[in-house]
GROMACS .gro file of C-alpha atoms in nm:
model
  224
    1MET     CA    1   7.886   4.182 -14.540
    2PHE     CA    2   7.988   4.537 -14.686
    3ASP     CA    3   8.190   4.604 -14.357
    4SER     CA    4   8.405   4.288 -14.463
    5ILE     CA    5   8.473   4.377 -14.810
    6ALA     CA    6   8.522   4.764 -14.729
    7GLY     CA    7   8.903   4.738 -14.754
    8ASP     CA    8   8.910   4.611 -15.116
    9TYR     CA    9   8.579   4.744 -15.234
   10ASP     CA   10   8.715   5.053 -15.458
   11ARG     CA   11   9.001   4.853 -15.623
   12LEU     CA   12   8.777   4.554 -15.694
   13ASN     CA   13   8.483   4.766 -15.823
   14HIS     CA   14   8.725   4.938 -16.073
   15ILE     CA   15   8.902   4.618 -16.185
   16LEU     CA   16   8.584   4.398 -16.226
   17SER     CA   17   8.404   4.685 -16.404
   18LEU     CA   18   8.729   4.761 -16.619
   19GLY     CA   19   8.693   5.116 -16.508
   20ILE     CA   20   8.381   5.181 -16.678
   21ASP     CA   21   8.178   5.256 -16.361
   22LYS     CA   22   8.369   5.586 -16.328
   23THR     CA   23   8.227   5.689 -16.686
   24TRP     CA   24   7.887   5.616 -16.575
   25ARG     CA   25   7.896   5.830 -16.257
   26ARG     CA   26   8.030   6.127 -16.470
   27ARG     CA   27   7.749   6.089 -16.726
   28SER     CA   28   7.491   6.117 -16.461
   29LEU     CA   29   7.636   6.458 -16.314
   30LYS     CA   30   7.449   6.684 -16.573
   31TRP     CA   31   7.134   6.566 -16.421
   32ILE     CA   32   7.263   6.645 -16.053
   33ASN     CA   33   7.454   6.960 -16.100
   34ASP     CA   34   7.210   7.181 -16.307
   35GLY     CA   35   6.968   7.435 -16.204
   36GLU     CA   36   7.074   7.642 -15.905
   37PRO     CA   37   7.433   7.652 -15.844
   38CYS     CA   38   7.424   7.624 -15.457
   39LYS     CA   39   7.259   7.281 -15.353
   40GLN     CA   40   7.217   7.026 -15.067
   41ILE     CA   41   7.274   6.694 -15.214
   42LEU     CA   42   7.203   6.376 -15.045
   43ASP     CA   43   7.398   6.044 -15.152
   44ILE     CA   44   7.245   5.751 -15.020
   45ALA     CA   45   7.435   5.420 -14.989
   46CYS     CA   46   7.729   5.631 -15.059
   47GLY     CA   47   7.981   5.334 -14.962
   48THR     CA   48   8.349   5.440 -14.972
   49GLY     CA   49   8.253   5.789 -15.133
   50ASP     CA   50   8.346   5.754 -15.479
   51PHE     CA   51   8.000   5.915 -15.622
   52SER     CA   52   8.003   6.179 -15.334
   53LEU     CA   53   8.336   6.281 -15.428
   54GLU     CA   54   8.266   6.297 -15.802
   55ILE     CA   55   7.977   6.505 -15.731
   56ALA     CA   56   8.137   6.753 -15.506
   57GLY     CA   57   8.442   6.782 -15.715
   58HIS     CA   58   8.217   6.880 -16.018
   59SER     CA   59   7.969   7.109 -15.853
   60ASP     CA   60   7.954   7.474 -15.741
   61PRO     CA   61   8.168   7.526 -15.434
   62ARG     CA   62   7.889   7.624 -15.224
   63THR     CA   63   7.706   7.295 -15.285
   64THR     CA   64   7.720   7.052 -14.995
   65VAL     CA   65   7.704   6.653 -15.008
   66THR     CA   66   7.591   6.444 -14.749
   67GLY     CA   67   7.686   6.071 -14.755
   68LEU     CA   68   7.447   5.804 -14.599
   69ASP     CA   69   7.532   5.444 -14.542
   70LEU     CA   70   7.475   5.168 -14.325
   71SER     CA   71   7.839   5.019 -14.339
   72ASP     CA   72   8.056   5.168 -14.074
   73ARG     CA   73   8.344   5.032 -14.244
   74MET     CA   74   8.270   5.156 -14.567
   75LEU     CA   75   8.214   5.525 -14.407
   76GLU     CA   76   8.557   5.506 -14.227
   77VAL     CA   77   8.705   5.439 -14.587
   78MET     CA   78   8.520   5.726 -14.720
   79ARG     CA   79   8.606   5.950 -14.452
   80ARG     CA   80   8.977   5.908 -14.509
   81LYS     CA   81   8.924   5.965 -14.871
   82VAL     CA   82   8.719   6.288 -14.810
   83GLU     CA   83   9.015   6.406 -14.582
   84ARG     CA   84   9.278   6.353 -14.850
   85SER     CA   85   9.069   6.541 -15.130
   86GLY     CA   86   9.065   6.864 -14.946
   87LEU     CA   87   8.676   6.867 -14.981
   88GLY     CA   88   8.608   6.791 -14.610
   89GLU     CA   89   8.422   7.127 -14.550
   90ARG     CA   90   8.178   7.023 -14.835
   91ILE     CA   91   8.113   6.650 -14.754
   92SER     CA   92   7.972   6.509 -14.445
   93THR     CA   93   7.879   6.133 -14.362
   94GLU     CA   94   7.596   5.979 -14.171
   95SER     CA   95   7.547   5.632 -14.050
   96GLY     CA   96   7.180   5.546 -14.114
   97ASN     CA   97   6.903   5.346 -14.296
   98ALA     CA   98   6.765   5.476 -14.628
   99GLU     CA   99   6.417   5.358 -14.509
  100GLN     CA  100   6.409   5.576 -14.185
  101MET     CA  101   6.649   5.867 -14.242
  102PRO     CA  102   6.761   6.131 -13.977
  103PHE     CA  103   6.679   6.437 -14.174
  104PRO     CA  104   6.399   6.697 -14.182
  105ASP     CA  105   6.133   6.706 -14.450
  106ASN     CA  106   6.246   6.898 -14.784
  107SER     CA  107   6.598   6.898 -14.696
  108PHE     CA  108   6.775   6.834 -15.017
  109ASP     CA  109   6.777   6.948 -15.373
  110ARG     CA  110   6.883   6.638 -15.511
  111VAL     CA  111   6.926   6.259 -15.394
  112THR     CA  112   7.138   6.016 -15.564
  113VAL     CA  113   7.182   5.637 -15.512
  114ALA     CA  114   7.452   5.466 -15.705
  115PHE     CA  115   7.450   5.093 -15.726
  116GLY     CA  116   7.288   5.031 -15.392
  117ILE     CA  117   6.914   5.065 -15.432
  118ARG     CA  118   6.900   4.693 -15.525
  119ASN     CA  119   7.023   4.618 -15.165
  120PHE     CA  120   6.746   4.789 -14.998
  121GLN     CA  121   6.521   4.554 -14.805
  122ASN     CA  122   6.191   4.768 -14.844
  123ARG     CA  123   6.266   4.978 -15.197
  124GLU     CA  124   5.910   5.139 -15.174
  125LYS     CA  125   5.953   5.268 -14.835
  126ALA     CA  126   6.306   5.392 -14.935
  127LEU     CA  127   6.163   5.573 -15.216
  128GLN     CA  128   5.883   5.737 -14.984
  129GLU     CA  129   6.142   5.848 -14.746
  130ILE     CA  130   6.350   5.993 -15.028
  131LEU     CA  131   6.028   6.190 -15.165
  132ARG     CA  132   5.992   6.330 -14.788
  133VAL     CA  133   6.356   6.450 -14.768
  134LEU     CA  134   6.348   6.618 -15.136
  135LYS     CA  135   6.260   6.969 -15.156
  136PRO     CA  136   5.965   7.045 -15.387
  137GLY     CA  137   6.080   7.034 -15.722
  138GLY     CA  138   6.393   6.858 -15.625
  139ARG     CA  139   6.534   6.533 -15.814
  140LEU     CA  140   6.620   6.179 -15.751
  141VAL     CA  141   6.893   6.021 -15.974
  142ILE     CA  142   6.967   5.638 -15.941
  143LEU     CA  143   7.234   5.463 -16.114
  144GLU     CA  144   7.201   5.070 -16.116
  145LEU     CA  145   7.349   4.777 -16.267
  146SER     CA  146   7.137   4.606 -16.516
  147VAL     CA  147   7.127   4.310 -16.763
  148PRO     CA  148   7.184   4.404 -17.138
  149SER     CA  149   6.872   4.368 -17.367
  150ASN     CA  150   7.075   4.222 -17.660
  151ALA     CA  151   7.082   3.856 -17.628
  152VAL     CA  152   7.439   3.798 -17.746
  153LEU     CA  153   7.571   4.065 -17.507
  154ARG     CA  154   7.352   3.926 -17.214
  155TRP     CA  155   7.497   3.575 -17.269
  156PHE     CA  156   7.854   3.710 -17.237
  157TYR     CA  157   7.762   3.942 -16.958
  158CYS     CA  158   7.570   3.671 -16.724
  159LEU     CA  159   7.893   3.437 -16.811
  160TYR     CA  160   8.127   3.692 -16.658
  161PHE     CA  161   7.899   3.814 -16.393
  162THR     CA  162   7.790   3.484 -16.250
  163LYS     CA  163   8.108   3.255 -16.294
  164ILE     CA  164   8.412   3.492 -16.342
  165LEU     CA  165   8.350   3.784 -16.139
  166PRO     CA  166   8.263   3.597 -15.813
  167ARG     CA  167   8.579   3.405 -15.822
  168ILE     CA  168   8.820   3.704 -15.892
  169GLY     CA  169   8.610   3.910 -15.602
  170GLY     CA  170   8.624   3.625 -15.375
  171ALA     CA  171   9.002   3.560 -15.409
  172VAL     CA  172   9.096   3.922 -15.363
  173SER     CA  173   8.857   4.001 -15.084
  174GLY     CA  174   8.854   3.665 -14.911
  175ASP     CA  175   8.463   3.663 -14.916
  176ARG     CA  176   8.341   3.476 -15.183
  177ALA     CA  177   7.993   3.495 -15.055
  178ALA     CA  178   7.970   3.861 -15.093
  179TYR     CA  179   8.076   3.839 -15.473
  180ARG     CA  180   7.832   3.581 -15.516
  181TYR     CA  181   7.563   3.796 -15.364
  182LEU     CA  182   7.643   4.108 -15.581
  183PRO     CA  183   7.570   3.936 -15.925
  184ALA     CA  184   7.241   3.765 -15.785
  185SER     CA  185   7.116   4.117 -15.647
  186VAL     CA  186   7.161   4.260 -16.001
  187LEU     CA  187   6.994   3.971 -16.177
  188LYS     CA  188   6.693   3.985 -15.928
  189PHE     CA  189   6.646   4.374 -15.955
  190PRO     CA  190   6.322   4.483 -16.143
  191GLY     CA  191   6.333   4.557 -16.514
  192LYS     CA  192   6.332   4.899 -16.638
  193ARG     CA  193   5.969   4.938 -16.702
  194GLU     CA  194   5.875   4.774 -16.360
  195TRP     CA  195   6.100   5.000 -16.176
  196MET     CA  196   5.982   5.315 -16.349
  197SER     CA  197   5.625   5.198 -16.251
  198THR     CA  198   5.728   5.151 -15.895
  199MET     CA  199   5.899   5.512 -15.890
  200GLN     CA  200   5.574   5.653 -16.032
  201ASN     CA  201   5.356   5.453 -15.779
  202CYS     CA  202   5.539   5.603 -15.506
  203SER     CA  203   5.448   5.961 -15.611
  204PHE     CA  204   5.756   6.042 -15.840
  205ARG     CA  205   5.697   6.282 -16.136
  206ASN     CA  206   5.855   6.295 -16.474
  207VAL     CA  207   6.008   5.950 -16.414
  208ASN     CA  208   6.261   5.882 -16.693
  209HIS     CA  209   6.531   5.627 -16.771
  210LYS     CA  210   6.853   5.620 -16.979
  211ALA     CA  211   7.074   5.318 -17.070
  212PHE     CA  212   7.447   5.341 -17.038
  213SER     CA  213   7.690   5.074 -17.210
  214PHE     CA  214   7.427   4.870 -17.393
  215GLY     CA  215   7.195   4.857 -17.079
  216ILE     CA  216   7.487   4.720 -16.836
  217CYS     CA  217   7.399   5.025 -16.629
  218ARG     CA  218   7.081   5.231 -16.616
  219MET     CA  219   7.003   5.559 -16.496
  220TYR     CA  220   6.638   5.656 -16.330
  221ILE     CA  221   6.530   5.998 -16.265
  222GLY     CA  222   6.230   6.120 -16.110
  223GLU     CA  223   6.126   6.450 -15.939
  224LYS     CA  224   5.907   6.574 -15.652
   0.00000   0.00000   0.00000
């Protein structure tokens, strides 16, 4: 599915989110780029590389970012963007599954997942793999779409998300099924308390949460 929409993915993301997705990524950077200046960062479900590029562009020049994704066509788009950015020496890509990653134990200082963890088939297994590849004291930062808590906002949000967004996304990309799946996957994702509990049950410490834009986006943080 993601292979089929890779060509239009960036443009549609920014149009359908009214560009707010860029702000959410930027706001999360202080939990990623703090502490030691030289880091190894893994960006899981990196897609077309927006978050990997954002992280590398706002971090110490010695920091490296590895993007991991299952979709080869998404990674093709990412590689072209990385080449144009001039950050090619600091950003690499890897095709792979978050539930069985090709990295040694204790490899990364930070692991990020931006708007992708809801698509994982076995989230608990992925969390355990993330914990394995994180260095002791390392941090996981997750950004994920959510449903606002306010009843009025939630009504308008669900109207837009389930009725309008699939029509626009389907018309532009030619894949209506993909843009019906995307909102459905957000609505099915666990609420903040349940997801924080899942992270804690998978042995993450100091699990925390922050809501952006009235809860349309949520950031979850956990440490090894």
